[in-house]
mmCIF file of C-alpha atoms and ligand atoms in Angstrom:
data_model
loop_
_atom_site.group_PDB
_atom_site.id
_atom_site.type_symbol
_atom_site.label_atom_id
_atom_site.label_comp_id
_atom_site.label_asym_id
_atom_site.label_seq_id
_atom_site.Cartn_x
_atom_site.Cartn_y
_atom_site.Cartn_z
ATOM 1 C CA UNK A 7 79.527 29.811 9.392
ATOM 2 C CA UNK A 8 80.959 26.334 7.253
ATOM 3 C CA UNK A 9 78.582 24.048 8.283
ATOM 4 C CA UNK A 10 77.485 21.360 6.184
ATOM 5 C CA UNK A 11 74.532 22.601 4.112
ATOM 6 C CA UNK A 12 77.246 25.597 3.293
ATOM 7 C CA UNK A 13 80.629 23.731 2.848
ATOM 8 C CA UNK A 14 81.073 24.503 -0.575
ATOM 9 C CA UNK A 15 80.224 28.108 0.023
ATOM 10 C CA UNK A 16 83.073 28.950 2.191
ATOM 11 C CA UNK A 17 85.904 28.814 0.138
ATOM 12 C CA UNK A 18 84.083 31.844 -2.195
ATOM 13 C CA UNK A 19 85.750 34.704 -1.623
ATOM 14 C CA UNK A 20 83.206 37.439 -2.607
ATOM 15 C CA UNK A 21 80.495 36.805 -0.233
ATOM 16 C CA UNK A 22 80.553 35.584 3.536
ATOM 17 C CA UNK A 23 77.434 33.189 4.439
ATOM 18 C CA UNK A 24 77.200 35.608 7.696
ATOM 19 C CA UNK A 25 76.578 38.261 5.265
ATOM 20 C CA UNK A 26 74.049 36.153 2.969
ATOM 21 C CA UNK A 27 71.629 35.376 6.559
ATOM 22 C CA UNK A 28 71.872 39.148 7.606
ATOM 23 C CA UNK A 29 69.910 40.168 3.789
ATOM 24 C CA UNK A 30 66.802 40.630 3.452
ATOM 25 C CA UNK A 31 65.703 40.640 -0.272
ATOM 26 C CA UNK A 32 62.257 41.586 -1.620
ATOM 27 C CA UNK A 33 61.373 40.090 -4.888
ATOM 28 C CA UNK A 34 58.566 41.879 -6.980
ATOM 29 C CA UNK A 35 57.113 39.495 -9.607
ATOM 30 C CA UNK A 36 57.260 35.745 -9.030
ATOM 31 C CA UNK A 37 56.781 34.670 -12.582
ATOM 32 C CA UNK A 38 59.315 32.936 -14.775
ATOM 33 C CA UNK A 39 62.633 35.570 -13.355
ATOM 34 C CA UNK A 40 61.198 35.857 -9.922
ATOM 35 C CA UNK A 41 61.487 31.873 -9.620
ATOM 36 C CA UNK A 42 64.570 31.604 -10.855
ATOM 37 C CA UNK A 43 65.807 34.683 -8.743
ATOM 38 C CA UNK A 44 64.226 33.297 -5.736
ATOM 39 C CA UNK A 45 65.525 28.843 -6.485
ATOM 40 C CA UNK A 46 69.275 31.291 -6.466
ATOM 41 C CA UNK A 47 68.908 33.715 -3.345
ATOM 42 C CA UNK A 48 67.704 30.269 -1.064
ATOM 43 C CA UNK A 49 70.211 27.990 -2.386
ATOM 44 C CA UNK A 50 72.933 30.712 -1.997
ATOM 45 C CA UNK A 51 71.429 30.506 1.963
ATOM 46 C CA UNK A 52 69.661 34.191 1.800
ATOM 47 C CA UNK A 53 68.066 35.083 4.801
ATOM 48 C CA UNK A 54 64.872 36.167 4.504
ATOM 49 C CA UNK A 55 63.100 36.746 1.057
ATOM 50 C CA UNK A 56 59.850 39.003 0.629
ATOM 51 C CA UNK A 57 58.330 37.910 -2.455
ATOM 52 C CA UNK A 58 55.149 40.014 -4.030
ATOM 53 C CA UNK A 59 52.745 38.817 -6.800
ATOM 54 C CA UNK A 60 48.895 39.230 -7.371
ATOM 55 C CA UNK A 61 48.387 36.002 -9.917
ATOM 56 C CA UNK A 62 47.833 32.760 -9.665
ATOM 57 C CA UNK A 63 49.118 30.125 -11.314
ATOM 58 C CA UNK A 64 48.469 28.944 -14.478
ATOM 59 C CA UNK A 65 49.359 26.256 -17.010
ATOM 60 C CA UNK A 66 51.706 27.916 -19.372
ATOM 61 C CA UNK A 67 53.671 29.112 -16.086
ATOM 62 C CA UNK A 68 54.602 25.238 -15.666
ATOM 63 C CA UNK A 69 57.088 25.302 -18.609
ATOM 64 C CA UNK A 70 59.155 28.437 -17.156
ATOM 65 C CA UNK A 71 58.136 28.252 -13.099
ATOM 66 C CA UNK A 72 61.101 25.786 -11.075
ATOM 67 C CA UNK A 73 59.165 26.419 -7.721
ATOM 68 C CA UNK A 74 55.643 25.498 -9.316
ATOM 69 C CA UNK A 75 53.929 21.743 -10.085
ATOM 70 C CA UNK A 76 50.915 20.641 -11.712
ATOM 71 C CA UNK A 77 48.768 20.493 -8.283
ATOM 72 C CA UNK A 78 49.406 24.062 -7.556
ATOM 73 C CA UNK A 79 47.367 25.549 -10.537
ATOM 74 C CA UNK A 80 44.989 28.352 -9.667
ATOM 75 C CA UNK A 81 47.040 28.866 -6.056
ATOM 76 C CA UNK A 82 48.820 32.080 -5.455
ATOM 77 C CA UNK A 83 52.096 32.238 -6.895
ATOM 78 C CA UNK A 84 53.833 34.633 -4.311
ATOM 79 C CA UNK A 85 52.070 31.995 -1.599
ATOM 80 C CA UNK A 86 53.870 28.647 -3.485
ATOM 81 C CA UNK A 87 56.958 29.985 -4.509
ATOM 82 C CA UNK A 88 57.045 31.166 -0.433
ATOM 83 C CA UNK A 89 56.743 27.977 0.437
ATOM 84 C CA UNK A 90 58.829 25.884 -1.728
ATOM 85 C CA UNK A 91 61.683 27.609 -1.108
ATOM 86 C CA UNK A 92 61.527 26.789 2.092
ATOM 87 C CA UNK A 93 61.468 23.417 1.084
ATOM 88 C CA UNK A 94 64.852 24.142 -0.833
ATOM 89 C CA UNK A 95 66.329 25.866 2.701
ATOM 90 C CA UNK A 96 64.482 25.661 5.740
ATOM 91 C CA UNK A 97 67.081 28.137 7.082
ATOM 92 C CA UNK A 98 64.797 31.046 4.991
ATOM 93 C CA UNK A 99 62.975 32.993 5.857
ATOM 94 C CA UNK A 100 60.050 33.700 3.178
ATOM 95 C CA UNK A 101 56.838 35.862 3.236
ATOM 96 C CA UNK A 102 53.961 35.906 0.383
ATOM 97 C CA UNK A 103 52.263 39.285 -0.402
ATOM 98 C CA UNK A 104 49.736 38.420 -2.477
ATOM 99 C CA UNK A 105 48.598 41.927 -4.529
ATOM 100 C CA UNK A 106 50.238 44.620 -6.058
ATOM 101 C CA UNK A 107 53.352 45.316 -4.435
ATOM 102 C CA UNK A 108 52.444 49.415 -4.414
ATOM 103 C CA UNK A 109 50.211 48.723 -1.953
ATOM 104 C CA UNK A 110 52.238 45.885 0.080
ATOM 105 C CA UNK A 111 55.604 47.186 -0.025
ATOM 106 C CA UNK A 112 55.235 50.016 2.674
ATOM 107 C CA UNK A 113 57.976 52.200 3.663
ATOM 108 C CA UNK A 114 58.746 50.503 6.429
ATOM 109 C CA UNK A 115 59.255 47.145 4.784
ATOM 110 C CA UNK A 116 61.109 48.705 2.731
ATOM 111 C CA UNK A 117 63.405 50.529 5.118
ATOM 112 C CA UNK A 118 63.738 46.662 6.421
ATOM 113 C CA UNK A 119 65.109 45.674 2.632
ATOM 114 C CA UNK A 120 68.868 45.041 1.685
ATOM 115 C CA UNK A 121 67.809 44.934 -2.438
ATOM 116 C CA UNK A 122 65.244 44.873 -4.784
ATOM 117 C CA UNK A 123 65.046 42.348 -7.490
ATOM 118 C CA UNK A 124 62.269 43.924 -10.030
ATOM 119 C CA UNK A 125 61.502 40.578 -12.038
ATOM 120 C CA UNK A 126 57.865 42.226 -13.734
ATOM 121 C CA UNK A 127 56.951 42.251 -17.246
ATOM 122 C CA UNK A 128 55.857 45.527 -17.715
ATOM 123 C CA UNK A 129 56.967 48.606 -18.060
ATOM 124 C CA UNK A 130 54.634 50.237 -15.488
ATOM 125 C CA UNK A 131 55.495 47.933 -13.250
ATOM 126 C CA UNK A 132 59.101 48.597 -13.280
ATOM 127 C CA UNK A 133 58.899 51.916 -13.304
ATOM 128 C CA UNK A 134 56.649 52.091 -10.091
ATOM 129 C CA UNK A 135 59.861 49.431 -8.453
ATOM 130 C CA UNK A 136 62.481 52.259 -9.787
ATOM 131 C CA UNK A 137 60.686 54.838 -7.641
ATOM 132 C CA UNK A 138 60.363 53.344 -4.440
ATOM 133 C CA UNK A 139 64.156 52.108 -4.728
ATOM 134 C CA UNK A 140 65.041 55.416 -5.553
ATOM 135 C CA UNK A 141 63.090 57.262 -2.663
ATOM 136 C CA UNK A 142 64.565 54.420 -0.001
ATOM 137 C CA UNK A 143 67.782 54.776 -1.179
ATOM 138 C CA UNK A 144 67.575 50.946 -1.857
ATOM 139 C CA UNK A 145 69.717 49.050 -4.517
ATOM 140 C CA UNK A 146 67.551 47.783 -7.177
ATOM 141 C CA UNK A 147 68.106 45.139 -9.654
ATOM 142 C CA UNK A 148 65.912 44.866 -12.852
ATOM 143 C CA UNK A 149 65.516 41.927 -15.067
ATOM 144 C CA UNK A 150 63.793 41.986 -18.315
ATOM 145 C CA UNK A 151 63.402 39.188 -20.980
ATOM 146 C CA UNK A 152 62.080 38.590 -24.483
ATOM 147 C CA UNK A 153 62.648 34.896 -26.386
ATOM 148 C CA UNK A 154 66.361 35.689 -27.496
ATOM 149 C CA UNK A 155 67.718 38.558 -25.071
ATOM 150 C CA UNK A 156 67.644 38.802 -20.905
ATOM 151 C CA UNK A 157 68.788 41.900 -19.463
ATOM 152 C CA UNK A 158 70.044 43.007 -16.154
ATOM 153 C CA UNK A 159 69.499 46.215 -14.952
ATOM 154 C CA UNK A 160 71.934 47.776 -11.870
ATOM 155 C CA UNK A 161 71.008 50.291 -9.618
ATOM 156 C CA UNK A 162 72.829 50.698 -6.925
ATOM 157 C CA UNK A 163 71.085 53.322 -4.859
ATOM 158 C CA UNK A 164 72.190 52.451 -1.616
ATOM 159 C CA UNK A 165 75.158 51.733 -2.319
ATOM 160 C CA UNK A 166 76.701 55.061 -3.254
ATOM 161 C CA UNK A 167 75.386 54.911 -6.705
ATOM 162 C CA UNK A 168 76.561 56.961 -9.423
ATOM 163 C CA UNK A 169 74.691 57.317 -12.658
ATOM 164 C CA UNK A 170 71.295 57.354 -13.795
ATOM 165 C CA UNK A 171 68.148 55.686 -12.653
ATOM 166 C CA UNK A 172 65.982 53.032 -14.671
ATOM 167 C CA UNK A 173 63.384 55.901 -16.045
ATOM 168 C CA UNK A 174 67.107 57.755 -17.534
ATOM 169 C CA UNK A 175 67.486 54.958 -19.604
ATOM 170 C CA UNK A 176 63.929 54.517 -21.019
ATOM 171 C CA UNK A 177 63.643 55.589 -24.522
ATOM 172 C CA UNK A 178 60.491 57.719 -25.653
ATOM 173 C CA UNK A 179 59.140 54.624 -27.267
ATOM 174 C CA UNK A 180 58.431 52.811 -23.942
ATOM 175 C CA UNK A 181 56.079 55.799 -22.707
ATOM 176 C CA UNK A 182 54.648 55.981 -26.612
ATOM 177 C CA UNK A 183 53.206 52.022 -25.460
ATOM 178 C CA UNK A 184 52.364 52.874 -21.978
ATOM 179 C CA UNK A 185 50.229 55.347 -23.302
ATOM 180 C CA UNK A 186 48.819 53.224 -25.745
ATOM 181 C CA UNK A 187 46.981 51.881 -22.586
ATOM 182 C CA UNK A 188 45.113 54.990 -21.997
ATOM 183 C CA UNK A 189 42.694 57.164 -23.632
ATOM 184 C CA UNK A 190 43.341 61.105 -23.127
ATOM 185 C CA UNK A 191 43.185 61.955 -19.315
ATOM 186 C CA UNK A 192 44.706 59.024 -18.014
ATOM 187 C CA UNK A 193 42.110 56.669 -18.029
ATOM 188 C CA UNK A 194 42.984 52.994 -18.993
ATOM 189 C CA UNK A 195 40.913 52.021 -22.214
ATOM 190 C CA UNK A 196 38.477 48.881 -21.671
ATOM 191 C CA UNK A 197 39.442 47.313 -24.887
ATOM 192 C CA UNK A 198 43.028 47.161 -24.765
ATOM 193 C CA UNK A 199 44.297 43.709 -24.870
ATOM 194 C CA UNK A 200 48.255 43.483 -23.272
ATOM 195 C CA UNK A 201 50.382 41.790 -26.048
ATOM 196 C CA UNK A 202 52.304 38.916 -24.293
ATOM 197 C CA UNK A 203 56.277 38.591 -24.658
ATOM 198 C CA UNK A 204 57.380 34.765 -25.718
ATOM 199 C CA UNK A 205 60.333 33.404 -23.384
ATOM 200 C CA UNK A 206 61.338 30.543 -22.607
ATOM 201 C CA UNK A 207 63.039 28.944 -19.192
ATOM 202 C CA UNK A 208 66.774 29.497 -21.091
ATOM 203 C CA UNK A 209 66.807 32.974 -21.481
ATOM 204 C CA UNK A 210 64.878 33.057 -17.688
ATOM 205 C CA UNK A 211 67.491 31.666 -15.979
ATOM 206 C CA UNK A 212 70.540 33.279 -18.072
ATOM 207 C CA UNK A 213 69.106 36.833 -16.909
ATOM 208 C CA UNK A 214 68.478 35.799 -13.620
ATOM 209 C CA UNK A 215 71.610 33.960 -12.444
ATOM 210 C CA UNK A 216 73.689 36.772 -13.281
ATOM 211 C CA UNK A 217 71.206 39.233 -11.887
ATOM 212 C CA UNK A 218 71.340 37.374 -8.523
ATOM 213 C CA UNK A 219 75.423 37.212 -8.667
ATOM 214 C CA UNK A 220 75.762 40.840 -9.802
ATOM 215 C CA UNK A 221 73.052 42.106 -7.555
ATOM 216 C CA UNK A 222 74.218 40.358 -4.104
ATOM 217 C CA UNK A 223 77.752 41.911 -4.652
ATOM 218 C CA UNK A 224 76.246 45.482 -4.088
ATOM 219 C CA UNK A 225 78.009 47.336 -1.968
ATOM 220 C CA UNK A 226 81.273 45.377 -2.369
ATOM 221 C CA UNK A 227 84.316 45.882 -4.865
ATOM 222 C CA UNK A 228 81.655 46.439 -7.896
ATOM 223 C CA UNK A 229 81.977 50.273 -8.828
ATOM 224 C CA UNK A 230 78.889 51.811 -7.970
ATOM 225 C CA UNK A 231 78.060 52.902 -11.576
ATOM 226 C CA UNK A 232 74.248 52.372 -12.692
ATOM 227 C CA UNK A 233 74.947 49.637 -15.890
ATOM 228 C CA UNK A 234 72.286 47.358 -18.683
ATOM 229 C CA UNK A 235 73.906 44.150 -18.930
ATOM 230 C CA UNK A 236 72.484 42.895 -21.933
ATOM 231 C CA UNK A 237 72.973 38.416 -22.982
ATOM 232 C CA UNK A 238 72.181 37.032 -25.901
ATOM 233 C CA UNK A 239 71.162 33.627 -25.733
ATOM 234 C CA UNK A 240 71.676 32.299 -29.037
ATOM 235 C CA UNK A 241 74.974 34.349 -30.220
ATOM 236 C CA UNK A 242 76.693 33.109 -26.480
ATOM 237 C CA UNK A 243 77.696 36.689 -25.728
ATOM 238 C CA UNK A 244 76.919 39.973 -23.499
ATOM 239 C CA UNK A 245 77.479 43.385 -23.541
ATOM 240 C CA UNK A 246 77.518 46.016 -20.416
ATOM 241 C CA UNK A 247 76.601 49.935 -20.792
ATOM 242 C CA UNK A 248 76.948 52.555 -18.207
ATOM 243 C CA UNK A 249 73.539 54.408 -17.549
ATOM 244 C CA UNK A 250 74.237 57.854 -17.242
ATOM 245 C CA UNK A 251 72.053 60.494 -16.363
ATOM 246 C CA UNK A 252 69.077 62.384 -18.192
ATOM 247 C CA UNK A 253 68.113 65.409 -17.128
ATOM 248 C CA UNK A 254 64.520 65.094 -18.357
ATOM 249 C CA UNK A 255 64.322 62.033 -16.415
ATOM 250 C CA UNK A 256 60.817 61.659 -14.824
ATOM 251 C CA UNK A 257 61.875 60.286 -11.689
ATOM 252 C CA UNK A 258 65.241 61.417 -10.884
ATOM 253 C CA UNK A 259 64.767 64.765 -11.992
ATOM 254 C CA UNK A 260 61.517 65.285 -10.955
ATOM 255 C CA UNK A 261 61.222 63.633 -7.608
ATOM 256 C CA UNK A 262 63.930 65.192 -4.085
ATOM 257 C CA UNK A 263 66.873 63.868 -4.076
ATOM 258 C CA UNK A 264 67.374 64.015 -0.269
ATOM 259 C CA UNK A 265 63.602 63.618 0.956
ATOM 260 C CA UNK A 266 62.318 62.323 4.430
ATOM 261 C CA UNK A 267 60.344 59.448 4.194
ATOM 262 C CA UNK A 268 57.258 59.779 6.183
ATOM 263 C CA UNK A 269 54.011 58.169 6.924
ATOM 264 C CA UNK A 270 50.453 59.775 7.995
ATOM 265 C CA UNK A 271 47.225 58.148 7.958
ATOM 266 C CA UNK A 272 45.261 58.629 4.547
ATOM 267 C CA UNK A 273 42.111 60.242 6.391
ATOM 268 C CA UNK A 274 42.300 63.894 5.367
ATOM 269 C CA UNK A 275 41.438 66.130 9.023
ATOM 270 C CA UNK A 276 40.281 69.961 8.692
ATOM 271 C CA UNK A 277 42.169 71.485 11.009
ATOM 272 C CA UNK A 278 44.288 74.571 10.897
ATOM 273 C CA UNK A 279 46.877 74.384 9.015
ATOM 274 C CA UNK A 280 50.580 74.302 10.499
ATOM 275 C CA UNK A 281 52.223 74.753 7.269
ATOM 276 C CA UNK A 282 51.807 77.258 4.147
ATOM 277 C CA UNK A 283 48.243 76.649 2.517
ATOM 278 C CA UNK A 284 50.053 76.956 -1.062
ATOM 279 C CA UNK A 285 52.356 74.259 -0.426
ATOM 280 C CA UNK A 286 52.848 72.220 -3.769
ATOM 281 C CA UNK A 287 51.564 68.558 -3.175
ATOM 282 C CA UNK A 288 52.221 65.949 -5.714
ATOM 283 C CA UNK A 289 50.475 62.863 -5.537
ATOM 284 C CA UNK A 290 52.041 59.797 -6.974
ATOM 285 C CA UNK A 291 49.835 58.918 -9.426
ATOM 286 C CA UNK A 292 46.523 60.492 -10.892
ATOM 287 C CA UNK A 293 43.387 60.925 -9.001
ATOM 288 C CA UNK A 294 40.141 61.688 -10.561
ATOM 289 C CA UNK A 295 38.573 64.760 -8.504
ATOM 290 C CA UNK A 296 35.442 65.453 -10.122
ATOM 291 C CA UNK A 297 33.480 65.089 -13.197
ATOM 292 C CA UNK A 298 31.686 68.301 -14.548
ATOM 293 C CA UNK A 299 28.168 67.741 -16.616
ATOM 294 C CA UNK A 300 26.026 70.807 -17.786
ATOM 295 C CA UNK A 301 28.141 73.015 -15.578
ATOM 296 C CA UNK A 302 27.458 70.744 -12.329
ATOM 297 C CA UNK A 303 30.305 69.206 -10.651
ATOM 298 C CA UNK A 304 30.408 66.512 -8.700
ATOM 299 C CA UNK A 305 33.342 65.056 -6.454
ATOM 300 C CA UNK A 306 35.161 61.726 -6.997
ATOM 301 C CA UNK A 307 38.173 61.965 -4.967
ATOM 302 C CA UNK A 308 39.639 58.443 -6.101
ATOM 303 C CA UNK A 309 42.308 57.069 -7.829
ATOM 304 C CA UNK A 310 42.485 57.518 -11.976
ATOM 305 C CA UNK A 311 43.383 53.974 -12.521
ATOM 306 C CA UNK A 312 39.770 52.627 -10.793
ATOM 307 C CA UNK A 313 38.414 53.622 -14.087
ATOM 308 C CA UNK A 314 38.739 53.178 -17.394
ATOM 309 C CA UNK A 315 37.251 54.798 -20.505
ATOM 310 C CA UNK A 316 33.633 53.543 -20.143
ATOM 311 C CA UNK A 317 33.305 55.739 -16.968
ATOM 312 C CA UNK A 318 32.015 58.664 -18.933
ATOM 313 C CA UNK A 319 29.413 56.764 -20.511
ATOM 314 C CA UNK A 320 28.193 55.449 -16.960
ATOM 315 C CA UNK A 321 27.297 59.080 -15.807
ATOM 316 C CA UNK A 322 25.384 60.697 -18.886
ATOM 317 C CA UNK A 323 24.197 60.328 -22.347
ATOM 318 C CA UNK A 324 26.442 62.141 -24.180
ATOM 319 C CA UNK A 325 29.844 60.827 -22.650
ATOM 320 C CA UNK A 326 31.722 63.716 -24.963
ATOM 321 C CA UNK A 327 29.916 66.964 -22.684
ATOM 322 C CA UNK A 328 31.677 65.254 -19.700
ATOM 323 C CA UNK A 329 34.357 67.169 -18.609
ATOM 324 C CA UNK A 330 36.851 64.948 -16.140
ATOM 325 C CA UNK A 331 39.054 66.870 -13.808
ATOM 326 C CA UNK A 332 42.010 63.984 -13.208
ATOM 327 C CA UNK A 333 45.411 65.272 -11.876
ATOM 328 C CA UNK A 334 48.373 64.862 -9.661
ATOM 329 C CA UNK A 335 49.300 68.648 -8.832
ATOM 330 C CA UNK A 336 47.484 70.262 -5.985
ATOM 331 C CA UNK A 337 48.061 72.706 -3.109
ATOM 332 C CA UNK A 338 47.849 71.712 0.375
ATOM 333 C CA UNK A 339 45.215 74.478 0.808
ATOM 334 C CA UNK A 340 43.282 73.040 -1.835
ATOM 335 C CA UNK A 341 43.178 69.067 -0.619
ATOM 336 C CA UNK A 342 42.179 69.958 3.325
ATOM 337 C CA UNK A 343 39.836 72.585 1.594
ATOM 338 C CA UNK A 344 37.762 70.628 -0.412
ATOM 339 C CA UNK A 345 38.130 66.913 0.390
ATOM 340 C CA UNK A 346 38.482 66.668 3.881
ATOM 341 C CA UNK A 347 36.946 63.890 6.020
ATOM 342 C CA UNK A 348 37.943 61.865 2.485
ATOM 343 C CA UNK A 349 40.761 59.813 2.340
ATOM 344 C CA UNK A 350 43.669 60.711 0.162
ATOM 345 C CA UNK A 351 43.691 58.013 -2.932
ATOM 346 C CA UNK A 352 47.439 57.179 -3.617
ATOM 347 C CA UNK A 353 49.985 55.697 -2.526
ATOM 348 C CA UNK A 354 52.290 58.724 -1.138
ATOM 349 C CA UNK A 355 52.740 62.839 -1.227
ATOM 350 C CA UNK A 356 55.893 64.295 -2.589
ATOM 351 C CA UNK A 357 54.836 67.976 -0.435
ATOM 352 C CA UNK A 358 57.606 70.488 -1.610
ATOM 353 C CA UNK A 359 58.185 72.136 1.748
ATOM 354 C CA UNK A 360 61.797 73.048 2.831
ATOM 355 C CA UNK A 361 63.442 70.274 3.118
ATOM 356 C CA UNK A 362 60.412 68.160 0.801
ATOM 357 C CA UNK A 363 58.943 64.990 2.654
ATOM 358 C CA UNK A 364 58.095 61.919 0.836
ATOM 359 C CA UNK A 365 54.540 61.051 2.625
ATOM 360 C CA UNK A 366 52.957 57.172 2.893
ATOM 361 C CA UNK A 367 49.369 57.207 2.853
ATOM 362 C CA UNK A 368 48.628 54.488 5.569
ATOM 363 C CA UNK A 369 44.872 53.128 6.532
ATOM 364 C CA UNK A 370 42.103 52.775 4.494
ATOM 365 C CA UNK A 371 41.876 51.785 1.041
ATOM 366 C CA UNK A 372 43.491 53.857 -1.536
HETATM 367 ZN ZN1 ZN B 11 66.413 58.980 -13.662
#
């Protein structure tokens, strides 16, 4: 393909357009990286883009947002950016999620996917866009900023990747302020207030151009080694760092390495069971069963992160007698035992049969 719009494009020699239409990219985050990501991957002639965001826009976005004007405060960001590139290329193809991407990016879209770009700014966040790339065997690209420093993050998962995953490289320190969020028992606490980074457009558009060249050349001549590219903004240079393995690693340690990827409907159905009753079932991420008070339980059966510290207080007078039961470890005896005809609140099952299966919840709400 050299037709006009492209004409400069076909003399590079490390990408074919052909090759550029065929991807389909999903970009998580449409903030300050995710519009600079996205301006790149539709002027480069991408395909389609799949871009997922909750917020709307705001004021301060303006001085770090390319795809965002004045007249588009308080609309969707994932819905404007959508559009606007369009505007840059009507050739792409681009779809606004509007939410949080664990509940939008299904397996099958995700199946669909060529790479991730992970342009968040939180830890949580990133970690949640580490797992999913990891279970789909999709390459996954992670961009990270403060006022002085961008960094690019390269994890090439479907691409024959060697090395660690995103959680190997996280030092204790990150999951010391993650759980800064929560009180004990993994409920957030009411009065935490997130500290926001400062950045500016410069170091915004440093990370994310070379996160866009490094991350569209997966899969090509670029060894397949998991690497932190690290610019600084102000000294003019950059650094690159293999990242190896850790073998406490909370995600590639802990979740199959070869796992089917499945999908079931949520509802839970009491019927006899085909497989072992003390199957191990992991949820992926804490649900609050019950709450226990003066020896009485009753059932809750939802996700942890509904609630936040408060809750205890909402359900007696003497919030420290209430005992919570909030976990992500069952058996698969004990979840069509006790809660069926509920809905199972997460996102998917790790169930350790032989081979293990990776199981969407679909339906419902979580
Ligand atoms: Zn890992």
């Amino acid at each position: 393909m050299t037709d006009g719009r492209y004409l400069r494009h076909s003399a590079i020699d490390w990408f074919t357009q052909d090759a550029l239409k065929a991807a389909r990219i999903a970009v998580i985050g449409a903030g300050a990286v995710g519009n600079e990501v996205m301006k790149n991957l539709a002027l480069l002639g991408v395909g389609i883009i799949d871009v997922f965001d909750p917020d709307t826009i705001e004021e301060h976005n303006l001085t770090r947002s390319v795809l965002f004007r004045d007249s588009d405060i308080g609309q969707t960001k994932a819905s404007v950016a959508a559009q606007r590139v369009q505007e840059l290329d009507p050739g792409v193809r681009a779809n606004a999620y509007v939410g949080d991407f664990w509940k939008t990016l299904t397996f099958d879209l995700l199946n669909a996917t060529t790479t991730i770009f992970c342009c968040v700014d939180n830890f949580e966040a990133r970690i949640r866009c580490n797992t999913l790339a990891y279970l789909a065997k999709k390459d996954l690209v992670v961009v990270g900023l403060d006022s002085r420093y961008g960094s690019v993050e390269l994890f090439p998962f479907g691409s024959g990747q060697q090395g660690g995953c995103y959680e190997c490289a996280l030092p204790p320190s990150v999951y010391q302020k993650i759980s800064k969020r929560y009180s004990c028992g993994w409920l957030k606490k009411a009065s935490f207030i997130e500290g926001k980074i400062p950045t500016t457009i410069i170091t915004a558009s440093a990370a994310s151009s070379v996160a866009v060249s490094l991350g569209l050349r997966f899969g090509g001549a670029t060894e397949a080694q998991s690497a932190k590219i690290l610019i600084d903004t102000i000294a003019g240079t950059s650094s690159r760092n293999t990242v190896g393995i850790n073998p406490e690693c909370p995600c590639c340690q802990r979740l199959p390495e070869t796992a089917r990827l499945l999908a079931s409907d949520r509802l839970i159905v009491d019927e006899k069971l085909a497989l072992d009753a003390e199957i191990a079932i992991e949820a992926s991420e804490p649900i609050l069963v019950s709450y226990t008070v003066d020896g009485s339980e009753t059932i809750v059966w939802e996700s942890a992160s509904k609630f936040d510290d408060t809750f205890p207080a909402t359900i007696s007078e003497r919030p420290d007698d209430v005992i919570l039961d909030i976990r992500d470890h069952f058996t698969l005896g004990e979840i069509v035992g006790r809660f069926s005809g509920r809905s199972m609140p997460c996102k998917f099952l790790v169930c350790r049969t032989e081979p293990p299966l990776i199981v969407e919840m679909r339906g419902g709400n979580a």
